[in-house]
Each structure stands twice: as C-alpha cells, then as structure tokens.
Amino acid sequence: MNLEHFPCAVVRIDIGAPARALDLPEGFRSVHVVYEHEGVPVATRVFTAEELPLPPTASASLAADAVAPLVAASGQDPREATPASVVGERKVAGSALSGSASIIVCTRDRPGSLERCLRALDALETPPLEIVVVDNAPLDGRTRPVVERFGKARYVAEPAPGLSRARNAGIAAASGDILAFTDDDTEVTTHWLAMLASGFDDPRTGCVTGLVLPADLSTEAAFRFEFGYGGLQRGFLPQTFGPRFLESRPWDAPYLDAIGAGASMALRRAALDDVGPFDERLGAGAAGCSEDTELWHRLLLKGWTCRYEPLASVFHHHRDSADALLEQTRSYMRGHAVALFAQYAQSRRLGHLGRFFLHLPRTYAKAGMQLPFGNDPMRRKFWSAGVAGLAEAPFYWLRHRSSPRYGSRRGSGE
Amino acid sequence: MSGGYTPITIELSDALDNPDRRYRPDAGDDGIACTVRDEGALVGFSLHPSARMGPAGLRAGDAVDDEVRQAAICNRLRPRVPADIADAHKITVAICSRNRPVWVARLLDSLLPLRREVPCEVLLVDNAPSDDRTKDVAEAREGVRYVREPKAGLDFARNRAVAEASGRILAFLDDDVVADPNYLIGLRRAWLENPDAGAMTGLVMPFAVETPAQVLFEKRGGFRRGFRPLRFGARRFRDQLHPCGAGSFGAGAHMSFDVELVRALGGFDEALDTGRPLPGGGDIDMFYRVLRAGRPLVYEPQCTVYHEHRREMSQLRHQFYTWGLGFMAYIAKSMRTDPEMRGPMWRTVRWWLRYGVRLLRDDITPFGMVLAEFRGGVKGFFGEYDRSARRSERIRREVA
C-alpha cells in the first residue's frame, strides 16, 4: 500500500454551479473529488497534489470528461443527454415508489454517529413511509433519546446481538413494500431513497444496491480501507445481476461483492418473503459479515435479480483507527468464508468450497511470499489478520451450522 | 490497390437517426476506416475489416460505440471558450523540415487559411537543406517566416525555433502532417483552458490508411490518445510509472509549449532526435522535463492533425526500431540526469519489456517489428545517448 498521496481530502463539486478553481486544501496530499448534480454524485476522480491547482476552465473540462461514462451508459440520446437529464429520469422513476419504502437503520452504542445518519435521512427529498431504528443489544440507554428527537423515526429494541438479528427485527417491525437499509455510520445523499426505489420498476428485481463513497479520507485507516482494500465503490455504471451471474465462475464462488454493499441497499418485501430474511449466523456480531451477499445469493438462486444503481449513494465513515481496521479485516475474512459454507449448503455448488480451499489459500500464499519485499510494515499485520479470520471460519461453521438461520428471537418493538 | 482501407466520415446525428444505413469499402479495399464527427468535433475513429463486417458493409449504428458516445457527451458538456479573448496568447507555429518541399507546401496550404480566425506567426525552419526548394515554397506564400538552420538534426531545428519564436506559445508540426480546420482554434482553446500548462499535445489522425504498413500502424492504435481531454501532472494517483512512460502523452509531430518554460529548461536535448542515424526521443524527453518542472501537460483532442504514416513495411520496421532506440536512450539519459526518479525509470524498463512480450502475443504486430523495437531499445539503453551526444557535438563543430 502506497501512502505517498495520504492524507486525502474529500471535496464535493456541484457541476451545475459556475466553474471554480480546484485547490489542494492545506495539509493534504491528494483530493478525492465527488462531482454532483443537485446533490447526486455522478462521478469521482482522485487528483494528486502535483496535479493541483486546476484553473476553473480546466476543472470544468475534466468534470465533463468524468461524468461522460455515466451519461453515456444511460442509453439516452448522446446529443441531448446531460447529467441533469439522467438524474432527472431516475428521480422520476423512483419518486412514486419511495413512498412505500421503509428505511431500516441498525445501530449499536454509537449515538453520535446515529444522529448524523438520521439527520441525513431527515433531509431526504422524497420522504419514506417510515424510518425504523433498531437498537441492537445496547450497553446503555443513549440511543433512544436520539431517535426520539427525529419525529419520523421509530425506535425498536433488539436485545440479542448481531446485525442480521437486528435487521430481521427491523423487517418484522417495518410495514413498507420496499425495505431500504443503511448503516449508522453513513450519511445518505438527498435523492438516495428515490434512486434506490427506481430500481424496482422491474418486477423481477429483488434487491437494489447503491454506491458507497468515502466521507473522509484523512485518517490512515480510512485511506487504506478505500484504496488499499478496494473500499466500497463500485463505479458509476448501472448493472443488473441475474441468476446467470451465479454461473460466471464455475470453479470459484461468484464474486457477490460486486453487487454492492449492505450500507446502501433496498429489498423487496415479496422477495424476502420468498427467500427468507438475513441469516443470523452471519453478519457483524456473529460470523463477521457477508450477511448481505449471502442474501443476494439466495435471491439469485430463486430467480430474482439484483440491480446496482450508482446514483443511489451514501457517504460512509470508514473505521478511523488501524486496530479497528485490522479487526474488521479479520472478521471480514471469517464472515466471508462462513458465508461460502452457508452458500454451499444452500446451492451445493462446488465453486463456493473451491474458493475457500483453493483460491483464497493461493491468494494468501502469493501475498505471503511478497511480504518480505514490501516496505509497508502494516501489510504483514493485515495479512495475518486475514489468515486468522480464514482459519477461524471452519470452526465457527462447525459450531454454528445447526443454529437456526433466522427467527430465533423476535424484536420487542413497540 | 489492395490492403488499404476506404476512409469514410459519419456524422453522429446521421448514424443515430439512420443506424441501419450501410457503408461499403471501395473495390479492392480490405475494410473501412471510419471517422465519426459530431457537428464538426472529432469523436471517434475505428477500423472495420471487411472480414468482420460481412458483404453488407459497415452499419452506421455499429460505428457509434460506447466510446464514441462518451466522447460526444464529454465534448458537448465542456465549457465553450469565449472567442473575444483571442489574443490572450500569441502563437507561433514552427515547422521543422528537411528536403521535403512538397510536404511542406501541403502542410502550409492547410495551415495558412486558418489564420483568418486565429492569427499566428508561421515559422519554417529549413534544416540543413541541400537546395532552395523549401525556401521557394515559403516565398511563394504570404506570411511565412523562413529560417535556415545549418546544423542537421531535428532538435537543432527545434531549438532554432525556440530561439526565433515571437509568440508565447510555440507549436511544432512535423512536415508529414496536414492541419485540420480545428487546429488553431483547438490550440488556442487548450491554452486558454489550461493557462498554467507547460506543454500540450493534440490528436493525430491518420492521413490515409492505404497500405498494409499504414493499416498495421493504425491497428496498433496509431498516434491517437483518445477523443477526450487529458491533463497530466508530475504525479498520477496509483500510477507508479508516471511520468516516465512519457510516450502516452502524445507525439512530437503535434505538440506545443510555453516557450519561456522551454527556454528556462535549456531547450531540446540535441543528442536526442538528431535524425538518422541518431535516436529519436527528444519529444518525450521534453514532455518528461516539463512535468518534472511541475508544469501540467494537456492533451486536446479537438486540435487535430493528419499524419502521413510510413507507406512501406520496411519504413515502418525502421520506425519501430527508432522508437525503441529513442525511448531507451531517453530512459538511460534520465536515469543519469534525474537520479531521484531511478526507481520509476527501472519500473518503466520492466514495463517496456513486458509490453514487448505482449506485442509478441497479439496477432497484429509481426515478429520482425517487435524484434526491431527490441533491438533499438537494447542499443538505446546501452550507451546510445553518449554516442549520440558525441555525434551531435561533431555536427556542431563542423558547422561552426
């Protein structure tokens, strides 16, 4: 991991406004620019300190270049298509549907972060049917007063720990036909819900995911997460994943992470009724993560499609300490591997086991051989954390595979 | 005639409104070389071999792929440059030539009429000519400043232009190009848009794709760097080779500079690009030095010239050889003059070797061409710069 461009500032530029020069903020060595139209991110680009400042005219020209792929992918007539027309079209498609959407936010002992999240949800242009906040196994009572400050939000307690349990409690308490999820460490953009809902205009769509952008890259942990580990950005081209996506790699598991991230997604209730809710053996607080990808896997198995809608974006506050990121790496690899076992149990496709027994060991062996040559002391730690997570996975699976997948407990909502 | 591609130009609007219209190659040709324009702006170029199109020919809609759409959208979204600040920068266009009066005449005839819209100085540097034919070409036309540079070598001629230019922007054109009507407007636009830039390159399209050598050159991507603007600084995010792989910045056939910067940098390196039998590489060396001096380099697709590619395979093979020679001579030189960048330079050498292997694997480039480039590269890396420096010193002494 190369840190020569760290720290990085996140700068949002409204492409509709008169062009301004782009300067390097003091104390930073690169800038992650988010180009927006009416608050909807439409492109990103990273400039190094050596590429700045940009004169206003150059900045405007490069913005036009940056948004071109998204506008071209819309399928609109290239003679007339603009970011405004593309954003407008999706907004119209989604506004009608977002009124029947419930937003579910699961939180645990992070009242400050939750408040920031709820403030952004409060500013949504198209209001949801309701906002359900699930307080997951809290240590104290700080969360409830935060929720009560926002009129639209409803408080639900889920005493049993685990993100999957909390999300399932939220699903049980919510009444919408569309269930939109975000995490308590995000800030949604103003058209987030409408853009997510726009993906449901096709009746086969079971899930719509959105773009997850970094809110801040000034800490080393966040910078590493975004650029060293791939972050959560999935680009600005909309995609549809159908059941055939599962067969894309016969000797390997399908790369379900390409579909998106649980921090920005919406599910159709009918699809959930069809395939069942989140697997409570997975996710933060249980195996570690991948409760989202495992659910997408079940949707695809049953013939539903998943759509990636880049205009539905949230800003995500990454972990800001190295220890938290190491812990995340470990639990991510553990959760990913446990999900592979669960997916194999569900589909009996050997690719899932192939990924665990062949591809992941090979990847880590290769990376391990490179370790002595790198000059980044953290690399060894991340490598060890990943290997530890993988090693724990079979034991976790053996211990928990016969635990109930869901429905072990019901939320005590009010 | 055989082996050539029939040139056609499709207007984007026509292709969108009548996507099923068909275009067929001329009798005897092997395919179509299709240029796409959007209300004058160049937004795409693609080669369509007959074997892939089938007997019905090229479908207009197939010429408009995602890249063309992106280029058209990008171009339409870009801000218009106000025309009333036309005199913000005085421009000098320098043509360095040696004993090719016919080509110089062709270039001048495409360039001079464009001055009605964007005034500029046109400087013709006649490099160690064996007769007065080039001078006659200049004198037969109005408003061409003729200068004779007795020291034979492209970078001697370029440095003469640097010394003589009266403009703030000095643009170079090789004598084997023809200017598009957008050339001066695009040049002005790029410099108005990027007033802080140190160097600028532009789109180089093929003048003709008539012989197998020219087809091969274009299949490899030609000199084109795309139809969207680019802007480079001294560092690029997640690009460990930058700015050493300076070949991706454009071509010396069509480049321009802030002349004060070039003077401050000491001009072009006369040991590079001194013409046969000396290596090339003077252009990429200058691009590299501009970027290392902290000044941006920009690429403007809407500033276009047409380049007459080598017609014969043997000429093309020699060109591959000189690319290898010049590029590696530049690498060897930069490793010495810029020790801070030795790491990235070595990585670039490694990249260059891998790129050679890739060329061997693709089914486009003949083995002989790759071998020629490799031979040139090895020779260029090992001592060519010093040999060349001695030769250019001799030329300097002979003339003095």
mmCIF file with all atom_site columns, N, CA and C in Angstrom, chain A residues 167-192:
data_model
loop_
_atom_site.group_PDB
_atom_site.id
_atom_site.type_symbol
_atom_site.label_atom_id
_atom_site.label_alt_id
_atom_site.label_comp_id
_atom_site.label_asym_id
_atom_site.label_entity_id
_atom_site.label_seq_id
_atom_site.pdbx_PDB_ins_code
_atom_site.Cartn_x
_atom_site.Cartn_y
_atom_site.Cartn_z
_atom_site.occupancy
_atom_site.B_iso_or_equiv
_atom_site.pdbx_formal_charge
_atom_site.auth_seq_id
_atom_site.auth_comp_id
_atom_site.auth_asym_id
_atom_site.auth_atom_id
_atom_site.pdbx_PDB_model_num
ATOM 1  N N  . ARG A 1 167 ? -31.390 -6.568 11.781 1.00 0.00 ? 167 ARG A N  1
ATOM 2  C CA . ARG A 1 167 ? -32.063 -6.270 10.515 1.00 0.00 ? 167 ARG A CA 1
ATOM 3  C C  . ARG A 1 167 ? -33.376 -7.038 10.411 1.00 0.00 ? 167 ARG A C  1
ATOM 4  N N  . ASN A 1 168 ? -33.374 -8.299 10.864 1.00 0.00 ? 168 ASN A N  1
ATOM 5  C CA . ASN A 1 168 ? -34.609 -9.073 10.805 1.00 0.00 ? 168 ASN A CA 1
ATOM 6  C C  . ASN A 1 168 ? -35.670 -8.490 11.729 1.00 0.00 ? 168 ASN A C  1
ATOM 7  N N  . ALA A 1 169 ? -35.226 -7.963 12.876 1.00 0.00 ? 169 ALA A N  1
ATOM 8  C CA . ALA A 1 169 ? -36.175 -7.302 13.770 1.00 0.00 ? 169 ALA A CA 1
ATOM 9  C C  . ALA A 1 169 ? -36.761 -6.077 13.084 1.00 0.00 ? 169 ALA A C  1
ATOM 10 N N  . GLY A 1 170 ? -35.898 -5.360 12.344 1.00 0.00 ? 170 GLY A N  1
ATOM 11 C CA . GLY A 1 170 ? -36.366 -4.188 11.605 1.00 0.00 ? 170 GLY A CA 1
ATOM 12 C C  . GLY A 1 170 ? -37.370 -4.569 10.543 1.00 0.00 ? 170 GLY A C  1
ATOM 13 N N  . ILE A 1 171 ? -37.090 -5.658 9.838  1.00 0.00 ? 171 ILE A N  1
ATOM 14 C CA . ILE A 1 171 ? -38.006 -6.121 8.784  1.00 0.00 ? 171 ILE A CA 1
ATOM 15 C C  . ILE A 1 171 ? -39.365 -6.458 9.395  1.00 0.00 ? 171 ILE A C  1
ATOM 16 N N  . ALA A 1 172 ? -39.347 -7.126 10.587 1.00 0.00 ? 172 ALA A N  1
ATOM 17 C CA . ALA A 1 172 ? -40.603 -7.519 11.229 1.00 0.00 ? 172 ALA A CA 1
ATOM 18 C C  . ALA A 1 172 ? -41.396 -6.296 11.676 1.00 0.00 ? 172 ALA A C  1
ATOM 19 N N  . ALA A 1 173 ? -40.663 -5.251 12.106 1.00 0.00 ? 173 ALA A N  1
ATOM 20 C CA . ALA A 1 173 ? -41.351 -4.073 12.631 1.00 0.00 ? 173 ALA A CA 1
ATOM 21 C C  . ALA A 1 173 ? -41.817 -3.133 11.525 1.00 0.00 ? 173 ALA A C  1
ATOM 22 N N  . ALA A 1 174 ? -41.179 -3.187 10.361 1.00 0.00 ? 174 ALA A N  1
ATOM 23 C CA . ALA A 1 174 ? -41.499 -2.239 9.292  1.00 0.00 ? 174 ALA A CA 1
ATOM 24 C C  . ALA A 1 174 ? -42.687 -2.723 8.483  1.00 0.00 ? 174 ALA A C  1
ATOM 25 N N  . SER A 1 175 ? -43.367 -1.772 7.811  1.00 0.00 ? 175 SER A N  1
ATOM 26 C CA . SER A 1 175 ? -44.572 -2.160 7.074  1.00 0.00 ? 175 SER A CA 1
ATOM 27 C C  . SER A 1 175 ? -44.469 -1.882 5.580  1.00 0.00 ? 175 SER A C  1
ATOM 28 N N  . GLY A 1 176 ? -43.346 -1.348 5.105  1.00 0.00 ? 176 GLY A N  1
ATOM 29 C CA . GLY A 1 176 ? -43.238 -0.978 3.695  1.00 0.00 ? 176 GLY A CA 1
ATOM 30 C C  . GLY A 1 176 ? -43.094 -2.171 2.763  1.00 0.00 ? 176 GLY A C  1
ATOM 31 N N  . ASP A 1 177 ? -43.402 -1.923 1.476  1.00 0.00 ? 177 ASP A N  1
ATOM 32 C CA . ASP A 1 177 ? -43.202 -2.954 0.454  1.00 0.00 ? 177 ASP A CA 1
ATOM 33 C C  . ASP A 1 177 ? -41.741 -3.014 0.036  1.00 0.00 ? 177 ASP A C  1
ATOM 34 N N  . ILE A 1 178 ? -41.062 -1.866 0.205  1.00 0.00 ? 178 ILE A N  1
ATOM 35 C CA . ILE A 1 178 ? -39.629 -1.808 -0.077 1.00 0.00 ? 178 ILE A CA 1
ATOM 36 C C  . ILE A 1 178 ? -38.932 -1.514 1.235  1.00 0.00 ? 178 ILE A C  1
ATOM 37 N N  . LEU A 1 179 ? -37.864 -2.267 1.521  1.00 0.00 ? 179 LEU A N  1
ATOM 38 C CA . LEU A 1 179 ? -37.138 -2.083 2.771  1.00 0.00 ? 179 LEU A CA 1
ATOM 39 C C  . LEU A 1 179 ? -35.730 -1.614 2.440  1.00 0.00 ? 179 LEU A C  1
ATOM 40 N N  . ALA A 1 180 ? -35.468 -0.341 2.746  1.00 0.00 ? 180 ALA A N  1
ATOM 41 C CA . ALA A 1 180 ? -34.162 0.227  2.433  1.00 0.00 ? 180 ALA A CA 1
ATOM 42 C C  . ALA A 1 180 ? -33.291 0.200  3.676  1.00 0.00 ? 180 ALA A C  1
ATOM 43 N N  . PHE A 1 181 ? -32.040 -0.250 3.495  1.00 0.00 ? 181 PHE A N  1
ATOM 44 C CA . PHE A 1 181 ? -31.122 -0.358 4.625  1.00 0.00 ? 181 PHE A CA 1
ATOM 45 C C  . PHE A 1 181 ? -29.937 0.572  4.450  1.00 0.00 ? 181 PHE A C  1
ATOM 46 N N  . THR A 1 182 ? -29.575 1.195  5.573  1.00 0.00 ? 182 THR A N  1
ATOM 47 C CA . THR A 1 182 ? -28.257 1.834  5.607  1.00 0.00 ? 182 THR A CA 1
ATOM 48 C C  . THR A 1 182 ? -27.705 1.621  6.999  1.00 0.00 ? 182 THR A C  1
ATOM 49 N N  . ASP A 1 183 ? -26.412 1.880  7.168  1.00 0.00 ? 183 ASP A N  1
ATOM 50 C CA . ASP A 1 183 ? -25.782 1.664  8.470  1.00 0.00 ? 183 ASP A CA 1
ATOM 51 C C  . ASP A 1 183 ? -25.726 2.975  9.240  1.00 0.00 ? 183 ASP A C  1
ATOM 52 N N  . ASP A 1 184 ? -25.422 2.863  10.529 1.00 0.00 ? 184 ASP A N  1
ATOM 53 C CA . ASP A 1 184 ? -25.413 4.093  11.338 1.00 0.00 ? 184 ASP A CA 1
ATOM 54 C C  . ASP A 1 184 ? -24.168 4.943  11.106 1.00 0.00 ? 184 ASP A C  1
ATOM 55 N N  . ASP A 1 185 ? -23.200 4.431  10.316 1.00 0.00 ? 185 ASP A N  1
ATOM 56 C CA . ASP A 1 185 ? -22.000 5.230  10.050 1.00 0.00 ? 185 ASP A CA 1
ATOM 57 C C  . ASP A 1 185 ? -22.017 5.845  8.656  1.00 0.00 ? 185 ASP A C  1
ATOM 58 N N  . THR A 1 186 ? -23.204 6.066  8.117  1.00 0.00 ? 186 THR A N  1
ATOM 59 C CA . THR A 1 186 ? -23.289 6.665  6.788  1.00 0.00 ? 186 THR A CA 1
ATOM 60 C C  . THR A 1 186 ? -24.059 7.983  6.842  1.00 0.00 ? 186 THR A C  1
ATOM 61 N N  . GLU A 1 187 ? -23.954 8.723  5.743  1.00 0.00 ? 187 GLU A N  1
ATOM 62 C CA . GLU A 1 187 ? -24.826 9.872  5.504  1.00 0.00 ? 187 GLU A CA 1
ATOM 63 C C  . GLU A 1 187 ? -25.375 9.702  4.093  1.00 0.00 ? 187 GLU A C  1
ATOM 64 N N  . VAL A 1 188 ? -26.673 9.551  3.976  1.00 0.00 ? 188 VAL A N  1
ATOM 65 C CA . VAL A 1 188 ? -27.255 9.333  2.650  1.00 0.00 ? 188 VAL A CA 1
ATOM 66 C C  . VAL A 1 188 ? -27.290 10.669 1.902  1.00 0.00 ? 188 VAL A C  1
ATOM 67 N N  . THR A 1 189 ? -27.259 10.586 0.554  1.00 0.00 ? 189 THR A N  1
ATOM 68 C CA . THR A 1 189 ? -27.431 11.790 -0.264 1.00 0.00 ? 189 THR A CA 1
ATOM 69 C C  . THR A 1 189 ? -28.927 12.042 -0.434 1.00 0.00 ? 189 THR A C  1
ATOM 70 N N  . THR A 1 190 ? -29.286 13.247 -0.843 1.00 0.00 ? 190 THR A N  1
ATOM 71 C CA . THR A 1 190 ? -30.684 13.681 -0.709 1.00 0.00 ? 190 THR A CA 1
ATOM 72 C C  . THR A 1 190 ? -31.670 12.882 -1.573 1.00 0.00 ? 190 THR A C  1
ATOM 73 N N  . HIS A 1 191 ? -31.214 12.285 -2.668 1.00 0.00 ? 191 HIS A N  1
ATOM 74 C CA . HIS A 1 191 ? -32.141 11.507 -3.501 1.00 0.00 ? 191 HIS A CA 1
ATOM 75 C C  . HIS A 1 191 ? -31.917 10.004 -3.356 1.00 0.00 ? 191 HIS A C  1
ATOM 76 N N  . TRP A 1 192 ? -31.216 9.622  -2.311 1.00 0.00 ? 192 TRP A N  1
ATOM 77 C CA . TRP A 1 192 ? -30.830 8.221  -2.139 1.00 0.00 ? 192 TRP A CA 1
ATOM 78 C C  . TRP A 1 192 ? -32.022 7.270  -2.254 1.00 0.00 ? 192 TRP A C  1
#
